[in-house]
Amino acid sequence: MKPIDFLPLKPAVFHILLSLADANRHGYGIMQEVQVRTGGLVKLGPGTLYTAIKRLVMDGLIMESEGTDGCDDERRRYYSITELGREVIALEAKRLEDLVDMARNKNLLSSI
């Protein structure tokens, strides 16, 4: 599949890829990073998170990788974003930016 074929991304997928853009993380680490980054506005439940992770691995957007936090817990699976995943998240960010620009051009954001 081409990167554009994955668009638009579901919000959970967008946040997972964004979380992995700067560091390898395990599932719980992804949940924590998303919650902190969004100020608690987005909370990924385990079912949503791990279903999305499984799909992202199958689609080649993320892959299992080595942990970077020095934790020796063998039960933790770490994930990293692939080059395809980076292309997809960049395209999605551009798509969202274009939508915000459209709203701004209609003066919908001036009061916010």
Coordinates of C-alpha atoms in Angstrom, one line a residue:
M1 CA 0.0 0.0 0.0
K2 CA 1.0 3.6 -0.6
P3 CA 1.2 5.9 2.4
I4 CA -1.8 7.9 1.2
D5 CA -3.9 4.8 1.2
F6 CA -3.9 4.7 5.0
L7 CA -5.5 8.1 5.3
P8 CA -7.5 9.4 7.1
L9 CA -6.1 7.9 10.3
K10 CA -8.3 7.1 13.3
P11 CA -7.5 9.3 16.2
A12 CA -6.1 6.4 18.3
V13 CA -3.8 5.4 15.4
F14 CA -2.7 9.1 15.0
H15 CA -1.8 9.3 18.7
I16 CA 0.1 6.0 18.7
L17 CA 2.2 6.9 15.7
L18 CA 2.9 10.4 17.1
S19 CA 3.9 8.8 20.4
L20 CA 6.5 6.6 18.6
A21 CA 7.8 9.4 16.5
D22 CA 10.5 10.4 19.0
A23 CA 11.1 7.2 21.1
N24 CA 10.5 3.5 21.2
R25 CA 7.9 2.7 23.8
H26 CA 6.0 -0.2 25.3
G27 CA 2.2 -0.2 25.3
Y28 CA 1.7 1.3 28.7
G29 CA 4.4 3.9 27.9
I30 CA 2.4 4.9 24.8
M31 CA -0.8 5.2 26.9
Q32 CA 1.0 7.4 29.4
E33 CA 2.7 9.6 26.8
V34 CA -0.6 10.2 24.9
Q35 CA -2.4 11.1 28.1
V36 CA 0.3 13.5 29.3
R37 CA 0.8 15.1 25.8
T38 CA -2.9 15.8 25.4
G39 CA -3.4 17.0 29.0
G40 CA -5.7 14.1 29.7
L41 CA -8.0 14.8 26.8
V42 CA -7.1 11.6 25.1
K43 CA -7.0 8.3 27.1
L44 CA -6.3 5.1 25.2
G45 CA -7.8 2.1 26.8
P46 CA -5.9 -1.2 26.6
G47 CA -8.4 -2.8 24.2
T48 CA -8.2 0.1 21.8
L49 CA -4.4 0.4 22.1
Y50 CA -3.5 -3.2 21.7
T51 CA -6.0 -3.8 18.8
A52 CA -4.5 -0.8 17.0
I53 CA -0.9 -1.9 17.7
K54 CA -1.6 -5.3 16.3
R55 CA -3.0 -3.7 13.1
L56 CA -0.2 -1.2 12.8
V57 CA 2.4 -4.0 13.1
M58 CA 0.5 -6.1 10.4
D59 CA 0.4 -3.0 8.1
G60 CA 4.1 -2.3 8.6
L61 CA 3.7 1.1 10.2
I62 CA 5.3 0.1 13.4
M63 CA 7.5 -2.9 14.5
E64 CA 8.6 -4.6 17.6
S65 CA 12.0 -3.2 18.8
E66 CA 14.4 -2.9 21.6
G67 CA 13.5 -0.9 24.7
T68 CA 15.4 2.3 25.4
D69 CA 14.5 2.8 29.1
G70 CA 16.8 0.2 30.6
C71 CA 13.9 -1.9 31.9
D72 CA 14.6 -5.6 32.0
D73 CA 11.0 -6.7 32.2
E74 CA 10.8 -9.4 29.5
R75 CA 7.0 -9.2 29.3
R76 CA 7.2 -5.7 27.9
R77 CA 7.0 -5.4 24.1
Y78 CA 8.5 -2.3 22.7
Y79 CA 7.5 -0.7 19.4
S80 CA 9.1 1.7 17.0
I81 CA 7.8 3.6 14.0
T82 CA 8.9 2.4 10.6
E83 CA 9.8 4.6 7.6
L84 CA 6.4 3.9 6.2
G85 CA 4.8 4.9 9.5
R86 CA 6.7 8.2 9.4
E87 CA 5.5 8.9 5.9
V88 CA 1.9 8.1 6.9
I89 CA 2.0 10.3 10.1
A90 CA 3.5 13.2 8.2
L91 CA 0.8 13.0 5.5
E92 CA -1.9 12.9 8.1
A93 CA -0.4 15.9 10.0
K94 CA -0.4 17.8 6.7
R95 CA -4.0 16.8 6.0
L96 CA -5.0 18.0 9.4
E97 CA -3.1 21.2 9.0
D98 CA -4.9 21.8 5.7
L99 CA -8.2 21.3 7.5
V100 CA -7.3 23.8 10.2
D101 CA -6.2 26.3 7.5
M102 CA -9.6 25.9 5.8
A103 CA -11.4 26.7 9.1
R104 CA -9.1 29.7 9.7
N105 CA -9.8 31.0 6.2
K106 CA -13.5 30.9 7.1
N107 CA -12.8 32.9 10.3
L108 CA -13.9 30.0 12.4
L109 CA -10.8 30.1 14.7
S110 CA -10.6 33.8 15.3
S111 CA -12.7 33.6 18.5
I112 CA -10.8 30.8 20.0

